[in-house]
XYZ file of C-alpha atoms in Angstrom:
719
model
C 118.646 125.414 110.579
C 121.924 124.848 112.431
C 122.448 126.837 115.659
C 124.957 129.632 115.692
C 128.460 128.357 116.437
C 130.503 129.624 119.386
C 134.283 129.852 119.579
C 136.564 127.251 121.151
C 137.057 129.438 124.241
C 133.569 128.754 125.628
C 133.711 124.990 125.956
C 136.974 123.804 124.359
C 140.634 124.451 124.848
C 141.353 122.600 121.644
C 140.915 119.493 119.505
C 143.436 117.015 118.144
C 142.204 115.300 114.971
C 145.158 112.862 114.908
C 145.159 113.383 111.138
C 148.454 111.636 110.475
C 147.511 108.533 112.483
C 143.925 108.376 111.258
C 144.875 108.918 107.630
C 147.527 106.222 107.795
C 145.031 103.719 109.200
C 142.446 104.739 106.582
C 144.919 104.486 103.665
C 144.607 108.205 102.910
C 147.980 109.517 104.098
C 149.114 109.604 100.439
C 146.514 112.332 99.955
C 147.334 114.345 103.070
C 148.608 114.033 106.642
C 147.182 117.429 107.618
C 143.592 117.254 106.377
C 141.482 114.569 108.077
C 140.362 112.097 105.380
C 138.643 108.893 106.507
C 136.864 105.958 104.917
C 133.329 105.005 105.817
C 132.651 101.880 107.882
C 135.948 102.350 109.751
C 136.504 104.143 113.106
C 138.712 107.186 113.562
C 139.810 108.976 116.742
C 139.930 112.559 117.920
C 140.733 114.143 121.272
C 138.725 116.999 122.781
C 140.198 119.186 125.508
C 137.281 120.670 127.410
C 137.597 123.815 129.489
C 136.069 121.962 132.438
C 135.890 118.399 133.752
C 133.413 116.131 132.016
C 130.397 114.719 133.860
C 128.224 112.887 131.297
C 125.294 112.485 133.691
C 124.847 116.236 134.207
C 126.403 117.696 131.050
C 126.240 115.251 128.113
C 128.277 115.913 124.996
C 126.689 115.854 121.540
C 128.542 115.830 118.237
C 126.756 116.553 114.973
C 128.060 115.433 111.559
C 126.517 117.119 108.521
C 127.228 117.266 104.783
C 125.716 119.394 102.038
C 123.663 122.573 102.328
C 120.430 120.808 103.293
C 121.401 118.180 105.896
C 118.673 115.917 107.218
C 118.614 112.717 109.271
C 116.181 110.980 106.931
C 118.532 111.727 104.017
C 121.565 110.291 105.792
C 123.286 113.690 105.575
C 122.991 114.598 109.274
C 123.831 112.423 112.251
C 123.737 113.106 115.987
C 126.223 111.351 118.310
C 125.969 111.634 122.087
C 127.820 110.620 125.241
C 125.964 109.042 126.909
C 124.042 107.635 123.916
C 120.586 108.972 124.788
C 119.993 111.180 121.754
C 116.479 111.238 120.318
C 116.886 110.421 116.643
C 114.335 110.572 113.859
C 112.644 107.161 113.345
C 113.573 107.455 109.664
C 117.205 108.382 110.299
C 119.667 106.879 107.816
C 123.423 106.376 107.938
C 123.665 106.851 111.719
C 127.207 107.463 112.978
C 128.496 105.812 116.177
C 130.609 107.262 118.984
C 132.498 105.716 121.918
C 134.459 107.259 124.768
C 137.915 105.710 124.838
C 139.118 104.319 128.177
C 142.251 106.496 128.016
C 140.089 109.619 128.482
C 140.488 111.705 131.656
C 137.086 112.968 132.770
C 138.554 115.045 135.560
C 140.843 117.070 133.271
C 138.280 117.121 130.466
C 140.567 115.321 127.994
C 138.254 113.076 125.970
C 139.465 110.656 123.307
C 136.522 109.753 121.095
C 136.203 106.930 118.584
C 133.786 107.861 115.798
C 132.561 105.527 113.051
C 130.692 106.724 109.943
C 128.635 103.714 108.760
C 129.438 101.846 105.549
C 126.468 103.485 103.779
C 127.433 107.071 104.646
C 127.185 109.499 101.700
C 130.744 110.364 100.659
C 131.903 113.965 100.685
C 132.982 116.756 102.987
C 131.500 116.768 106.513
C 131.364 119.426 109.193
C 131.646 118.293 112.813
C 130.326 120.416 115.650
C 130.144 119.782 119.388
C 127.463 120.873 121.889
C 128.256 120.915 125.600
C 126.963 122.839 128.640
C 124.417 124.621 126.433
C 127.010 125.954 123.983
C 127.928 124.745 120.492
C 131.134 125.155 118.527
C 132.579 124.009 115.242
C 135.068 121.155 115.622
C 136.481 120.378 112.199
C 135.834 119.486 108.604
C 136.728 116.074 107.268
C 136.401 114.123 104.060
C 134.636 110.737 103.993
C 135.467 108.338 101.156
C 134.286 104.928 99.978
C 136.072 102.037 101.682
C 137.183 99.044 99.602
C 138.770 97.614 102.792
C 135.379 97.399 104.556
C 133.298 94.232 103.912
C 130.049 96.156 104.464
C 130.839 98.777 101.823
C 129.429 98.060 98.342
C 132.886 98.718 96.878
C 134.628 96.135 99.094
C 137.450 94.430 97.205
C 138.741 91.408 99.126
C 142.232 91.092 97.620
C 144.884 93.440 99.073
C 147.088 93.325 95.971
C 144.118 94.392 93.861
C 143.312 97.200 96.292
C 146.874 98.437 95.981
C 146.607 98.353 92.186
C 143.090 99.658 91.626
C 142.862 102.233 94.436
C 146.359 103.192 95.560
C 148.514 102.996 92.419
C 149.058 106.436 90.890
C 150.801 105.026 87.806
C 149.206 103.001 85.031
C 149.451 101.787 81.463
C 146.936 102.561 78.724
C 146.826 100.330 75.653
C 146.385 101.948 72.244
C 147.248 101.054 68.647
C 145.339 98.175 67.078
C 144.681 94.508 67.751
C 147.722 93.604 65.629
C 149.877 96.422 67.000
C 149.138 96.833 70.703
C 150.937 99.913 71.934
C 151.392 100.493 75.703
C 151.439 104.074 76.969
C 152.344 105.135 80.504
C 149.697 107.226 82.222
C 150.032 109.208 85.421
C 146.713 108.962 87.293
C 148.021 111.215 90.082
C 144.892 110.699 92.199
C 146.718 111.776 95.354
C 148.234 114.942 93.939
C 147.602 118.446 95.268
C 143.987 119.660 95.267
C 142.563 116.324 94.122
C 140.081 116.211 97.032
C 138.815 119.676 96.146
C 138.715 118.810 92.436
C 136.686 115.645 92.975
C 134.189 117.230 95.352
C 133.764 120.071 92.863
C 133.040 117.546 90.123
C 130.270 116.062 92.281
C 128.850 119.492 93.135
C 128.810 120.695 89.512
C 126.762 117.806 88.147
C 123.301 118.709 86.819
C 121.510 116.529 89.390
C 123.117 118.454 92.236
C 122.216 121.781 90.675
C 118.565 120.759 90.288
C 118.103 118.910 93.619
C 121.129 119.269 95.899
C 119.566 117.554 98.920
C 118.726 114.342 97.069
C 122.019 114.383 95.155
C 124.151 114.588 98.305
C 122.037 111.877 99.943
C 122.471 109.602 96.911
C 126.258 109.799 97.226
C 126.007 106.853 99.589
C 125.585 104.700 96.465
C 128.615 103.966 94.228
C 126.247 103.112 91.358
C 124.873 106.649 91.480
C 128.248 108.304 92.014
C 129.846 106.417 89.129
C 127.103 107.568 86.724
C 127.599 111.148 87.885
C 131.359 110.956 87.339
C 130.876 109.332 83.912
C 128.691 112.267 82.865
C 130.949 114.933 84.391
C 134.190 113.862 82.724
C 132.734 114.999 79.380
C 131.097 118.406 78.910
C 128.191 117.548 76.615
C 125.482 118.192 79.233
C 127.250 120.325 81.842
C 130.472 122.119 82.703
C 132.325 118.821 82.642
C 136.075 118.342 82.573
C 136.921 117.613 78.920
C 135.885 118.639 75.426
C 136.032 115.773 72.940
C 137.312 116.249 69.397
C 138.099 113.577 66.813
C 138.923 115.674 63.767
C 139.686 119.126 62.448
C 141.996 121.615 64.085
C 143.227 121.498 67.669
C 144.910 124.919 67.545
C 142.893 126.358 70.447
C 143.671 123.518 72.849
C 145.915 120.524 73.455
C 146.150 117.614 71.042
C 144.721 114.570 72.890
C 147.843 112.534 72.152
C 149.938 115.054 74.111
C 148.425 114.280 77.510
C 150.235 111.760 79.702
C 148.512 112.339 83.056
C 145.211 113.303 84.649
C 146.227 115.856 87.268
C 147.273 118.545 84.800
C 143.872 118.286 83.093
C 141.879 118.298 86.333
C 143.889 121.168 87.852
C 143.442 123.209 84.663
C 139.677 122.598 84.850
C 139.518 123.763 88.470
C 141.760 126.804 87.919
C 139.660 127.987 84.966
C 136.490 128.145 87.027
C 135.361 124.724 85.781
C 135.642 125.550 82.084
C 136.040 122.357 79.992
C 139.608 121.542 78.966
C 140.355 121.144 75.260
C 140.782 118.335 74.069
C 140.224 114.683 74.923
C 139.599 111.383 73.190
C 138.533 108.068 74.666
C 141.729 107.100 76.479
C 141.969 110.588 78.001
C 138.323 110.549 79.157
C 138.755 107.072 80.675
C 142.069 107.810 82.386
C 140.800 111.013 83.967
C 137.707 109.178 85.211
C 139.908 106.446 86.691
C 141.811 109.080 88.682
C 138.607 110.538 90.131
C 137.174 107.116 91.001
C 140.357 105.985 92.755
C 140.484 109.198 94.794
C 136.869 108.658 95.883
C 137.771 105.102 96.931
C 136.024 103.111 94.181
C 138.380 100.449 92.742
C 138.866 101.281 89.084
C 140.932 100.188 86.086
C 141.277 101.337 82.480
C 140.304 98.812 79.788
C 140.987 98.815 76.036
C 138.786 96.966 73.554
C 140.320 96.431 70.116
C 138.082 96.408 67.045
C 135.410 98.111 69.099
C 132.005 98.474 67.450
C 129.800 101.565 67.589
C 126.327 100.332 66.740
C 124.208 103.368 65.909
C 120.935 101.606 65.092
C 121.132 99.139 68.010
C 120.657 95.972 65.939
C 123.975 94.412 67.078
C 125.164 94.451 63.457
C 127.799 96.766 61.994
C 127.380 97.622 58.310
C 130.585 98.720 56.564
C 130.571 100.041 52.986
C 133.407 99.748 50.455
C 133.390 101.568 47.122
C 134.040 99.627 43.939
C 136.940 100.891 41.820
C 136.076 104.389 40.602
C 132.935 104.644 42.782
C 132.477 107.427 45.322
C 132.776 106.375 48.955
C 129.488 105.804 50.870
C 129.529 107.106 54.466
C 129.263 104.552 57.243
C 126.743 105.211 60.026
C 128.096 102.321 62.061
C 131.794 102.111 62.760
C 134.482 99.837 64.133
C 137.135 101.684 66.104
C 140.732 100.460 66.055
C 140.417 100.580 69.804
C 138.150 102.128 72.385
C 138.978 102.758 76.020
C 136.615 102.767 78.990
C 136.920 102.004 82.699
C 135.728 99.207 84.920
C 134.744 99.947 88.518
C 134.301 97.318 91.214
C 131.018 97.370 93.149
C 128.001 95.349 94.196
C 124.778 95.510 92.179
C 121.922 94.733 94.599
C 119.692 96.880 92.369
C 119.751 94.019 89.827
C 119.669 90.880 91.980
C 120.053 90.111 95.667
C 122.205 87.022 95.107
C 125.281 88.952 93.946
C 125.130 87.545 90.409
C 126.122 90.855 88.844
C 128.531 92.070 91.521
C 132.097 92.792 90.476
C 133.504 94.762 87.561
C 131.170 97.243 85.906
C 131.773 99.018 82.584
C 131.634 102.819 82.741
C 132.383 104.974 79.722
C 132.773 108.771 80.019
C 133.441 109.267 76.291
C 130.326 111.021 74.921
C 128.911 108.612 72.331
C 125.247 107.933 73.123
C 122.841 109.293 75.731
C 121.786 107.223 78.729
C 118.571 108.433 80.403
C 118.993 111.683 78.492
C 122.604 112.308 79.546
C 125.924 111.537 77.860
C 127.184 108.828 80.168
C 127.422 105.052 80.067
C 127.116 102.391 82.759
C 127.638 100.901 85.175
C 127.060 97.802 83.028
C 128.014 94.524 84.770
C 130.686 92.666 82.820
C 128.958 89.423 83.834
C 125.744 90.650 82.183
C 127.666 91.412 78.985
C 129.145 87.901 79.060
C 125.693 86.351 79.493
C 123.939 88.561 76.943
C 121.571 90.016 79.554
C 120.886 93.109 77.472
C 117.607 93.867 79.236
C 119.358 95.008 82.427
C 120.634 98.457 83.362
C 122.708 100.331 82.495
C 123.503 100.510 78.746
C 124.294 96.811 78.365
C 123.106 96.568 74.716
C 125.588 99.282 73.711
C 128.482 97.641 75.572
C 127.521 94.174 74.283
C 127.646 95.476 70.694
C 131.068 97.062 71.318
C 132.579 93.663 72.073
C 130.373 91.205 70.181
C 128.512 92.770 67.246
C 128.533 90.993 63.881
C 130.041 92.809 60.889
C 128.756 92.827 57.318
C 130.920 94.345 54.562
C 129.108 95.699 51.504
C 130.588 96.548 48.105
C 128.868 99.572 46.553
C 128.803 99.251 42.750
C 128.553 101.992 40.130
C 124.808 101.476 39.690
C 124.219 101.907 43.426
C 123.585 98.245 44.112
C 125.334 96.535 46.994
C 126.934 93.139 47.330
C 127.586 91.470 50.654
C 131.240 90.556 50.220
C 131.979 89.455 53.753
C 130.104 88.538 56.917
C 132.237 88.310 60.025
C 131.154 87.234 63.492
C 134.690 87.373 64.925
C 136.065 90.793 63.994
C 134.657 92.838 66.852
C 135.989 92.693 70.405
C 139.590 91.503 70.312
C 142.388 91.482 72.871
C 140.416 93.312 75.565
C 143.283 94.535 77.721
C 144.180 96.116 81.034
C 147.314 96.448 83.142
C 148.213 93.432 85.284
C 148.041 93.642 89.069
C 151.454 94.569 90.434
C 153.256 94.333 87.087
C 153.669 96.565 84.039
C 152.368 93.822 81.777
C 149.226 93.521 79.702
C 146.425 91.276 80.951
C 143.964 89.904 78.374
C 140.456 89.912 79.881
C 138.498 89.105 76.694
C 137.116 85.909 78.277
C 135.336 87.956 80.939
C 133.306 89.735 78.230
C 132.582 86.977 75.727
C 132.832 83.266 75.180
C 135.338 81.886 72.692
C 134.650 83.310 69.246
C 132.792 80.933 66.980
C 131.861 78.534 69.769
C 128.300 77.318 70.167
C 128.085 79.159 73.485
C 129.169 82.462 71.947
C 126.612 82.178 69.123
C 123.883 81.154 71.560
C 124.592 84.173 73.777
C 124.529 86.472 70.733
C 121.089 85.223 69.700
C 119.883 85.423 73.290
C 121.134 89.020 73.564
C 119.115 90.018 70.507
C 115.913 88.431 71.763
C 116.300 89.991 75.211
C 116.163 93.518 73.854
C 115.209 93.407 70.216
C 112.854 91.511 67.884
C 114.584 89.950 64.924
C 114.026 86.831 62.827
C 117.194 84.782 63.089
C 116.333 82.732 60.001
C 115.989 85.666 57.610
C 118.368 86.262 54.742
C 121.234 88.704 55.064
C 119.715 92.080 54.310
C 121.248 95.434 53.607
C 119.878 98.168 55.897
C 117.564 99.526 53.191
C 115.858 96.126 53.082
C 117.263 94.809 49.791
C 118.612 91.259 49.770
C 122.299 91.146 48.976
C 124.345 88.466 47.268
C 127.095 86.953 49.349
C 129.880 87.255 46.840
C 132.283 85.028 48.688
C 130.187 81.922 47.960
C 129.626 81.687 44.278
C 128.040 83.049 41.114
C 124.426 83.950 40.572
C 123.934 83.022 36.913
C 124.298 79.274 37.035
C 128.102 79.190 36.761
C 130.039 76.426 38.478
C 130.681 77.468 42.079
C 134.415 77.873 42.568
C 136.210 77.269 45.868
C 136.695 80.400 47.912
C 139.806 82.524 47.502
C 141.528 83.082 50.838
C 143.399 86.361 51.158
C 145.310 88.097 53.914
C 148.069 90.650 54.420
C 151.510 89.843 55.779
C 153.838 92.515 57.088
C 157.340 92.336 55.637
C 158.771 94.444 58.470
C 157.494 96.465 61.386
C 155.866 99.683 60.166
C 157.941 102.583 61.499
C 156.995 106.206 61.000
C 159.637 107.716 58.748
C 160.098 104.617 56.586
C 158.225 102.983 53.714
C 155.559 100.479 54.762
C 155.980 97.071 53.108
C 153.281 94.387 52.985
C 152.494 91.291 50.978
C 148.967 90.439 49.871
C 148.828 86.632 49.964
C 146.124 84.759 48.012
C 145.339 81.039 48.060
C 142.607 78.791 46.681
C 141.908 75.064 46.513
C 140.606 75.473 42.981
C 141.930 73.053 40.304
C 141.885 75.698 37.603
C 143.696 78.988 37.095
C 141.752 81.946 38.528
C 142.151 85.296 36.702
C 141.736 88.029 39.317
C 141.436 91.797 39.364
C 142.676 93.401 42.565
C 142.015 96.877 43.950
C 144.248 97.919 46.829
C 143.393 101.145 48.629
C 145.150 102.868 51.522
C 143.266 105.341 53.694
C 144.430 107.524 56.543
C 142.124 106.759 59.449
C 141.203 108.159 62.782
C 141.268 105.540 65.496
C 137.459 105.740 65.757
C 137.064 104.130 62.337
C 136.408 107.251 60.256
C 138.408 107.740 57.069
C 140.244 111.072 56.789
C 142.004 110.871 53.434
C 142.751 108.493 50.573
C 146.508 108.000 50.483
C 146.770 105.776 47.419
C 144.801 103.334 45.257
C 146.290 100.685 42.961
C 144.602 98.377 40.466
C 146.288 95.101 39.572
C 145.518 91.956 37.600
C 146.964 88.565 38.430
C 146.605 84.825 37.802
C 146.078 82.564 40.815
C 147.507 79.181 39.810
C 146.042 75.904 41.146
C 147.501 74.913 44.507
C 149.893 77.873 44.536
C 150.086 80.878 46.826
C 150.202 84.233 45.078
C 152.102 86.966 46.906
C 151.706 90.532 45.699
C 154.005 93.191 47.229
C 152.324 96.351 48.503
C 154.437 99.431 49.232
C 153.199 102.624 50.877
C 156.072 105.121 50.536
C 156.884 107.518 53.362
C 156.598 110.340 50.835
C 152.981 109.281 50.145
C 151.764 109.031 53.718
C 153.790 111.287 56.000
C 151.916 114.567 55.448
C 148.552 112.835 55.858
C 149.513 110.883 58.964
C 150.023 114.058 60.983
C 146.219 114.168 61.212
C 145.596 110.403 61.296
C 146.068 107.612 63.800
C 146.475 104.647 61.470
C 146.333 103.446 57.875
C 143.734 100.991 56.666
C 144.959 98.902 53.749
C 142.074 97.192 51.922
C 142.145 94.728 49.051
C 139.008 93.832 47.082
C 139.600 90.871 44.794
C 137.227 90.030 41.930
C 137.116 86.656 40.199
C 136.997 87.727 36.552
C 135.288 84.503 35.465
C 132.609 84.960 38.141
C 132.455 88.747 38.693
C 129.946 88.428 41.521
C 132.588 86.621 43.541
C 134.318 89.337 45.566
C 136.759 88.846 48.419
C 137.982 91.306 51.037
C 141.134 91.621 53.111
C 141.987 94.494 55.445
C 144.902 95.440 57.644
C 145.127 98.296 60.130
C 148.624 99.746 60.177
C 149.693 101.659 63.262
C 153.051 103.278 62.710
C 155.664 102.838 65.400
C 157.219 106.055 66.668
C 160.919 106.680 66.022
C 163.007 105.979 69.129
C 163.020 108.513 71.957
C 165.004 107.699 75.089
C 164.938 109.052 78.617
C 167.372 108.008 81.335
C 168.275 109.065 84.874
C 171.938 110.027 85.229
C 172.021 110.519 89.010
C 170.615 109.091 92.239
C 167.032 109.940 93.083
C 166.369 110.764 96.711
C 163.443 112.505 98.327
C 163.710 116.322 98.098
C 167.176 116.076 96.485
C 167.997 117.292 92.993
C 168.193 114.555 90.356
C 169.175 114.749 86.681
C 167.669 113.092 83.630
C 168.586 113.098 79.941
C 166.419 112.836 76.824
C 167.862 111.842 73.428
C 166.174 111.969 70.008
C 167.595 111.533 66.510
C 165.870 112.786 63.358
C 165.362 109.651 61.202
C 164.050 111.355 58.033
C 165.566 113.392 55.218
C 163.868 116.617 56.161
C 164.362 119.218 58.855
C 162.023 118.843 61.812
C 160.432 122.144 62.805
C 158.349 123.445 65.701
C 160.057 120.994 68.061
C 158.981 120.904 71.713
C 159.854 118.634 74.622
C 157.528 118.120 77.603
C 158.445 116.310 80.824
C 155.953 115.188 83.482
C 155.573 112.755 86.375
C 153.630 112.938 89.634
C 155.834 112.621 92.700
C 158.758 113.919 90.623
C 157.557 117.186 89.090
C 154.801 119.325 90.577
C 153.912 120.613 87.126
C 154.798 119.749 83.556
C 158.025 121.172 82.100
C 157.818 122.307 78.479
C 160.675 123.694 76.404
C 160.948 124.751 72.776
C 163.825 123.256 70.808
C 165.690 124.422 67.698
C 164.949 122.898 64.299
C 166.496 119.458 63.935
C 168.297 118.752 60.670
C 168.294 115.294 58.972
C 170.276 112.635 60.854
C 170.966 115.111 63.668
C 170.637 114.247 67.342
C 169.413 116.343 70.226
C 170.321 115.724 73.879
C 168.538 117.553 76.688
C 169.466 117.352 80.371
C 167.162 118.641 83.101
C 166.853 118.557 86.879
C 163.912 117.619 89.078
C 163.193 117.330 92.808
C 161.274 114.184 93.850
C 158.660 114.895 96.534
C 157.257 111.366 97.028
C 159.075 108.090 97.714
C 158.606 104.820 95.848
C 158.302 103.916 92.170
C 157.338 106.866 89.991
C 157.231 107.292 86.228
C 159.000 110.078 84.363
C 157.436 110.701 80.918
C 158.982 112.614 77.999
C 156.921 113.822 75.038
C 158.630 115.048 71.839
C 156.497 116.888 69.301
C 157.343 118.369 65.892
C 155.903 118.910 62.413
C 156.567 115.338 61.267
C 156.108 113.270 64.437
C 153.286 114.102 66.807
C 153.780 113.414 70.502
C 156.420 110.688 70.479
C 156.721 109.415 74.049
C 159.228 107.644 76.258
C 159.142 106.811 79.959
C 161.475 105.780 82.749
C 160.611 104.119 86.070
C 162.238 106.030 88.938
C 162.625 104.467 92.385
C 162.797 107.412 94.770
C 164.672 106.603 97.962
C 164.000 108.314 101.335
């Protein structure tokens, strides 16, 4: 139990925390220059003004630093500091702080400048400092202690300064969406240094279920970024607790915000705090990941957002994704496994001495706050070392088999026939895990980091790692035939017939886009077929178009066409495919992409089936935002947004939202009149920048036909 605190008057005339100076040296002045916020493993200074002269031999001075409601020396949550250093500490004391009396101190006047250092393994969080002198004790101050990527002794130490500026200090980022063929960058405002972010992040830590069940051990464990990152991963979703976001991937969003509307984290986090920690509706993977990145950067853990295209969700943990296609006229069979157009998670930088002492698995770690599968009974994922994923070390913690499957699972496509039988029409070891992307350091360009997760597709090394990954965590006979999940052996239709016919050379098929697919216009493709056969091949072709959610689930069948064609020897056959705007536009208001599939049957050898697929992500119609005046700190600036209706129908329920940390303290939203065909709308608005440097202004236009079309503009705010 802490002793009762006295007022300043008894032993102190005052205290100067030197918050501006300390925060600048600790790289926290972007958060605040008034609240003392320091990083562990690095000294900070404060000046005490005693009511009497200071004689350390007769009247020593003791400072106590505590965090949490149950501070204890052996938990690292209480530390005693004394001048002179003769304090009797517990033999099991952890995370012992250090104190020095600066030579500029005046003992006669009682003006003491103290240098205090929280060690590099201090639990992060809010601390209370008190001072005891001449038999009296008084409260000094509260301060926040964060992780320190500038400190070599901290497990989150990141040696490169440019990377620290990007992965800790940068409040602006780019999230990659779309598909592997249509990578779509989206500006995101992390806003980790915005108002109340310290309070928000400490509340997130205090609301986690481990803290509620054992607060003393939870606060003590906050010395460990591995532990903290798992807590944050669980708290960003609300599946097990009063986490930040509710996930929804289908149905109505009327009682919340459509995930595609969000363009920054701070609005979401502030809404969560203001509501008494009620989960915010709604998020999807890129929202979960981006919000987690903001929290991690505020806490001082280097973090970046990563997108994996053609991302597998392996439900039965066999590292194989089974996809079912219905034959013409056959009812669709649901898929338990899925391949998402893209999936977004975060990587955090930290050491992993819990795995090996030689640093083999130090570095980037995958963490995924999107609630997909439970980890140790909780919806969280990671940290999984990227190096372990690359090496196929699926026996290590945490959740490496799941992450390995996301980037490297094999895919088997099955054709479901009218009699219920299934034919293996395609086996693909290269589909999953493409163009793994993150923002470049210091530039608004995409960086492909696929090589850090997997070896070159199809190489001997990649196949060897895949087999090794299976044997590390699963038992499976690598020599067995391809089997459908119910155990029946399937025929690989892309090889040849089964009734003794002459085996024909394979038919190669793929889609080519005639023009970029733009929302509001017809989508035009060509299905191109080729074979090295010396005879004419009569073919029947089924082309289906489905509206898809980005997580691989089909929402609606848009159209299905059946065609017959002759593939001549040595000739390419090009079949035009048109998806009219009138056919897709109502459906695409609830969908993220279109999947165009072609199943080709060799009529002379009906067991020979061939598959081609293309994921179509529609490009938004153009929305522009420009600055039409100078932008100076605390001075009014003007911007203009322009949008033209590109379709032959009136756009209704039009709204425009404007946001940007450092430029607007809260999002501006205005309702607009209906927009007639080929009509243009121009909106001018004012804003008052409150931070200097490069900031991003984001506009979001929403209506009945086009959901959340975005544009952004980089603003360089001058002093």
